[in-house]
Amino acid sequence: MNEKREPGFDRALARVLHIGALAGFFVMAAGAVAHILFDGPIAARLEITGVLILLITPVVRVFVAMLLFFREKDWRYGWISAGVLLILLLGSLLGIGER
Amino acid sequence: MTTILLVVLGLFAGLVGALSGTGGGIILAPMLALYFGLPIQQAIGTSLVAVITTSAASSSMHLQRHTADIRLGMTLELATALGAAVTAYLVGYINRTALEILFTVFLLYGAVTILRKGGKTEDAQDEMIPASSGNEAAFPPYEPKRLPLGMGASLVAGGLSGLLGIGGGPIKVPVMYLFMGVPLIVATATSNLMMGVTAAASAFVYYRRGDIVPAVAAPLVVGVFVGSLAGARLAPRIHHKWVARLLVAIMLYLSMHMLVHIVGKFL
């Protein structure tokens, strides 16, 4: 399964995860510091943004993998990635309308 | 003050998680529930954000070393994400005490499993070293076997992740390694990669329900991020057996405290 893939593939996904984790970390850190210094709407907004960055990071990873699979004409795994994306989308719709 | 304590908790969980190779998610939710007064649903939802952080940070490293199998991971993610989203949805309808009991049972079970497994995590760490050199993967080519079994196990692992806010590595890694014929380093790296998508699938449901508390998640993530990076650095120099024992002790203590907490409600 692993001998077919091109070397740039792993690196592209690694970059997505790296950027997502770092961005989430810095925004969360800013939020936590703001929370300690002056608790208010700015802190809350930063914290929510941080949560959303981290929640979206794995989704972007799957999306980028899907594009790369399709570009390699690896239809099977392109569609599998699309399926994972669909489940993630349905999951985000599932929580709507409660509370 | 609470914010600083949460950073410390995250730091500790990240460190122990990276050193023991278990993610550390299992101790976060009960600690948030017991010592920070979060309802168990919110404790679970918030710890999922920490699980995503650990997964993203560590798998970006694994991917650069070409140890994660993206195709296998993506295939199994179909099952883990589905399981996670469904149980996360069901959590909205489970009684709070029932969920606490379930969590306590799993903590006890997890502690016993790690105790019985003994030094298994050490083998994984030893095998980790040669893979880091060069651009090509250092393991022989393989073809995953028994995919239906792997999908079934992934569905269960995903379900547990959505239910308890954990990564599910202790289920996925042995199944890939023992039953599917995947090398241990690849199984560990792939499980780590899958954790992010799995946790995200359930975290969306928790978030929409209001069960992720951003003010708690922020300091926690800061701590977990730094803690797991430090843990990854320290890992080669620390005796994993002791970390595993420490983790077991914490899990046993937390399960006892949870039990007291649950029983206390009925008295």
XYZ file of C-alpha atoms in Angstrom:
366
model
C 0.000 0.000 0.000
C 2.757 2.443 0.720
C 5.186 1.952 -2.136
C 2.964 3.713 -4.700
C 2.809 7.114 -3.120
C 4.909 10.057 -4.218
C 7.265 11.651 -1.676
C 5.656 15.103 -1.855
C 2.366 13.615 -0.724
C 3.375 12.998 2.894
C 5.114 16.342 3.073
C 2.031 18.266 1.912
C -0.144 16.598 4.570
C 2.555 17.082 7.211
C 2.585 20.777 6.372
C -1.196 21.076 6.718
C -1.127 19.435 10.168
C 1.913 21.399 11.276
C 0.408 24.749 10.295
C -2.958 23.843 11.849
C -1.451 22.726 15.154
C 0.852 25.750 15.383
C -1.877 28.241 14.435
C -4.262 26.631 16.933
C -1.591 26.721 19.618
C -0.741 30.402 19.142
C -4.350 31.572 18.949
C -5.200 29.491 22.048
C -2.146 30.872 23.870
C -3.213 34.418 22.989
C -6.715 33.573 24.212
C -5.433 32.133 27.499
C -3.189 35.144 28.114
C -6.029 37.536 27.269
C -8.240 35.535 29.622
C -5.810 36.034 32.504
C -5.097 39.723 31.793
C -8.504 41.095 30.865
C -11.309 38.590 30.811
C -13.762 39.718 28.176
C -15.127 39.282 24.653
C -11.668 39.397 23.037
C -10.450 36.434 25.075
C -13.626 34.483 24.325
C -13.361 35.209 20.604
C -9.730 34.091 20.473
C -10.529 30.890 22.358
C -13.422 29.998 20.049
C -11.273 30.755 16.978
C -8.569 28.464 18.356
C -11.050 25.628 18.917
C -12.370 26.014 15.358
C -8.868 26.074 13.836
C -8.057 22.803 15.584
C -11.388 21.164 14.664
C -10.953 22.100 11.018
C -7.283 21.022 10.723
C -7.983 17.272 10.274
C -10.755 18.103 7.778
C -8.337 20.166 5.684
C -5.864 17.266 5.876
C -8.474 14.881 4.421
C -9.474 17.442 1.791
C -5.877 17.975 0.633
C -5.324 14.187 0.543
C -8.459 13.835 -1.609
C -7.200 16.448 -4.094
C -3.774 14.776 -4.255
C -5.294 11.305 -4.760
C -7.496 12.585 -7.582
C -4.527 14.367 -9.152
C -2.580 11.096 -9.068
C -5.623 9.474 -10.718
C -5.872 7.193 -7.707
C -9.671 7.137 -7.932
C -10.206 4.499 -5.271
C -8.519 6.486 -2.505
C -9.825 9.779 -3.839
C -13.356 8.522 -3.329
C -12.523 7.001 0.046
C -11.252 10.435 1.137
C -14.448 12.007 -0.208
C -16.406 9.503 1.889
C -14.503 10.482 5.043
C -15.200 14.157 4.249
C -18.896 13.359 3.838
C -19.007 11.658 7.244
C -17.269 14.653 8.838
C -19.808 16.948 7.193
C -22.738 14.839 8.365
C -21.206 14.792 11.857
C -21.107 18.569 11.932
C -24.776 18.642 10.924
C -25.762 16.051 13.548
C -25.324 18.380 16.482
C -27.545 21.095 15.025
C -30.834 21.763 16.707
C -30.015 20.464 20.174
C -29.891 22.694 23.237
C -5.725 30.973 38.527
C -7.861 28.229 37.028
C -6.399 29.065 33.625
C -2.862 28.472 34.897
C -3.878 25.206 36.579
C -5.390 24.060 33.280
C -2.125 24.789 31.461
C -0.334 22.675 34.074
C -2.868 19.851 33.683
C -2.422 19.935 29.904
C 1.355 19.985 30.267
C 1.223 16.938 32.508
C -1.226 14.996 30.335
C 0.767 15.819 27.190
C 4.023 14.734 28.811
C 2.675 11.474 30.234
C 0.816 10.784 26.996
C 3.873 11.240 24.800
C 6.100 9.234 27.146
C 3.713 6.303 27.577
C 2.498 6.315 23.972
C -1.154 6.358 24.968
C -2.160 9.884 24.031
C -3.067 10.927 27.557
C -6.671 11.726 26.610
C -7.949 9.130 29.028
C -6.871 11.097 32.116
C -7.970 14.529 30.865
C -11.734 14.127 30.855
C -12.041 12.669 34.399
C -9.698 15.353 35.760
C -11.735 18.116 34.111
C -14.902 16.582 35.546
C -13.576 15.912 39.056
C -11.324 18.900 39.709
C -12.626 21.638 37.433
C -16.321 21.027 37.915
C -17.240 20.418 34.267
C -20.221 18.146 33.557
C -18.822 14.898 32.123
C -20.181 15.648 28.615
C -18.303 18.961 28.530
C -15.187 17.358 30.001
C -15.213 14.783 27.188
C -15.917 17.331 24.451
C -13.165 19.633 25.668
C -10.596 16.844 25.957
C -11.316 15.946 22.308
C -9.764 19.285 21.304
C -6.601 18.250 23.150
C -6.645 14.872 21.350
C -6.786 16.653 17.962
C -3.839 18.844 18.972
C -1.677 15.862 19.973
C -2.602 14.004 16.795
C -1.846 16.940 14.486
C 1.465 17.771 16.168
C 2.758 14.193 16.321
C 1.522 12.996 12.936
C 3.117 15.903 11.124
C 6.381 14.454 12.478
C 5.445 10.872 11.520
C 4.489 11.982 8.004
C 7.820 13.704 7.483
C 9.482 10.415 8.401
C 7.128 8.568 6.007
C 6.034 6.152 8.732
C 2.260 6.724 8.465
C 0.276 4.785 5.855
C -2.124 7.398 4.499
C -4.095 4.999 2.297
C -4.683 2.478 5.056
C -5.431 5.283 7.527
C -7.960 6.909 5.201
C -9.725 3.593 4.624
C -10.020 2.861 8.329
C -11.057 6.459 8.995
C -14.294 5.734 7.127
C -15.135 3.450 10.055
C -13.632 5.436 12.961
C -15.239 8.716 11.868
C -18.629 7.049 11.436
C -18.425 5.345 14.835
C -17.257 8.540 16.522
C -19.959 10.766 15.027
C -22.720 8.308 15.953
C -21.680 7.804 19.586
C -20.994 11.530 20.004
C -24.578 12.092 18.908
C -25.871 9.449 21.327
C -23.986 11.048 24.232
C -26.501 13.888 23.994
C -29.164 11.443 25.093
C -27.242 9.471 27.710
C -27.869 10.183 31.361
C -24.928 11.980 32.975
C -24.454 9.402 35.736
C -24.600 6.523 33.248
C -21.838 8.195 31.250
C -19.768 8.639 34.415
C -20.176 4.947 35.256
C -19.178 3.987 31.723
C -16.118 6.197 31.939
C -15.100 4.718 35.294
C -15.400 1.173 33.936
C -13.246 2.095 30.957
C -10.614 3.763 33.170
C -10.345 0.594 35.267
C -10.238 -1.607 32.188
C -7.578 0.620 30.596
C -5.427 0.587 33.740
C -5.565 -3.218 33.937
C -4.732 -3.560 30.234
C -1.652 -1.338 30.477
C -0.565 -3.172 33.631
C -0.857 -6.592 31.957
C 0.801 -5.444 28.752
C 3.851 -4.396 30.784
C 6.740 -3.253 28.624
C 5.021 -3.466 25.223
C 5.302 0.265 24.657
C 9.068 -0.078 24.984
C 9.213 -2.315 21.916
C 7.402 0.342 19.921
C 9.887 2.966 21.044
C 12.877 0.804 20.166
C 11.534 0.166 16.702
C 10.921 3.886 16.263
C 14.587 4.819 15.964
C 15.764 3.403 12.592
C 12.731 4.794 10.778
C 13.765 8.385 11.316
C 16.731 8.283 8.963
C 16.564 9.234 5.301
C 13.699 9.989 2.990
C 12.569 6.428 2.340
C 10.597 4.412 4.868
C 12.778 1.952 6.787
C 10.268 -0.889 6.880
C 9.710 -3.646 4.319
C 6.761 -3.413 1.901
C 3.612 -5.065 3.197
C 0.011 -5.497 2.169
C -2.554 -5.019 4.958
C -4.532 -8.200 5.571
C -8.007 -8.824 6.979
C -9.388 -5.392 6.094
C -12.973 -6.222 7.204
C -11.665 -7.075 10.676
C -9.694 -3.826 10.728
C -12.789 -1.876 9.692
C -14.831 -3.520 12.458
C -12.209 -2.756 15.103
C -11.960 0.814 13.794
C -15.703 1.244 14.128
C -15.445 0.188 17.788
C -12.383 2.395 18.392
C -14.181 5.348 16.800
C -17.277 4.656 18.849
C -15.270 4.673 22.072
C -13.514 7.861 20.990
C -16.821 9.668 20.466
C -18.187 8.301 23.727
C -15.208 8.976 25.988
C -13.127 11.645 24.261
C -10.071 9.442 23.790
C -7.874 8.613 20.788
C -8.490 4.866 20.702
C -4.856 3.968 19.954
C -4.855 0.996 22.380
C -7.410 -0.722 20.111
C -6.217 0.294 16.644
C -2.490 -0.311 17.106
C -2.711 -3.987 18.208
C -5.328 -4.772 15.548
C -3.203 -3.317 12.735
C -0.011 -4.874 14.087
C -1.218 -8.326 15.175
C -4.074 -9.041 12.763
C -3.476 -6.928 9.676
C 0.279 -7.536 9.376
C 1.215 -3.851 9.544
C 4.680 -3.091 11.020
C 4.458 -1.681 14.552
C 5.961 1.744 13.738
C 3.536 2.139 10.844
C 0.611 0.988 12.997
C 1.493 3.518 15.712
C 1.993 6.391 13.250
C -1.161 5.547 11.287
C -3.239 5.278 14.463
C -1.937 8.700 15.501
C -2.897 10.166 12.146
C -6.392 8.665 12.330
C -6.932 10.047 15.825
C -7.275 13.615 14.538
C -10.026 12.861 12.032
C -11.792 10.556 14.484
C -11.736 13.140 17.257
C -12.837 15.872 14.824
C -15.827 13.784 13.688
C -17.152 13.650 17.252
C -15.855 17.088 18.285
C -18.121 18.761 15.689
C -21.127 17.115 17.316
C -19.979 18.143 20.811
C -19.259 21.677 19.611
C -22.699 22.138 18.057
C -24.267 20.900 21.275
C -22.259 23.426 23.328
C -20.214 20.688 24.990
C -16.809 22.175 24.186
C -15.800 24.928 26.605
C -13.378 27.238 24.736
C -12.165 28.930 27.931
C -11.061 25.515 29.254
C -9.861 24.157 25.907
C -7.462 27.083 25.299
C -5.151 26.688 28.326
C -5.439 22.902 28.036
C -4.263 22.912 24.404
C -1.366 25.232 25.237
C -0.222 22.802 27.931
C -0.795 19.643 25.901
C 1.072 21.048 22.910
C 4.175 21.984 24.912
C 3.935 18.840 27.067
C 3.781 16.418 24.160
C 6.665 18.141 22.367
C 8.771 17.919 25.538
C 7.667 14.303 25.989
C 8.734 13.377 22.468
C 12.169 14.891 23.165
C 12.541 13.146 26.516
C 11.176 9.790 25.357
C 14.505 8.166 24.388
C 16.008 9.027 27.779
C 13.227 7.917 30.106
C 12.305 4.449 31.278
C 8.876 3.790 29.761
C 7.988 1.188 32.337
C 7.911 3.828 35.060
C 5.810 6.196 32.993
C 3.380 3.357 32.290
C 3.211 2.592 36.020
C 2.624 6.252 36.826
C -0.163 6.367 34.262
C -1.740 3.220 35.734
C -1.558 4.715 39.233
C -3.254 7.920 38.045
C -5.936 5.973 36.186
C -6.667 3.790 39.214
C -6.807 6.829 41.489
C -9.130 8.676 39.087
C -11.423 5.686 38.730
C -11.683 5.383 42.529
C -12.413 9.099 42.830
C -15.040 8.830 40.089
C -16.591 5.886 41.911
C -16.771 7.869 45.170
C -18.245 10.784 43.221
C -20.903 8.557 41.618
C -21.798 6.708 44.832
C -21.968 10.042 46.647
C -24.854 11.084 44.409
C -26.999 8.221 45.650
C -26.327 8.734 49.364
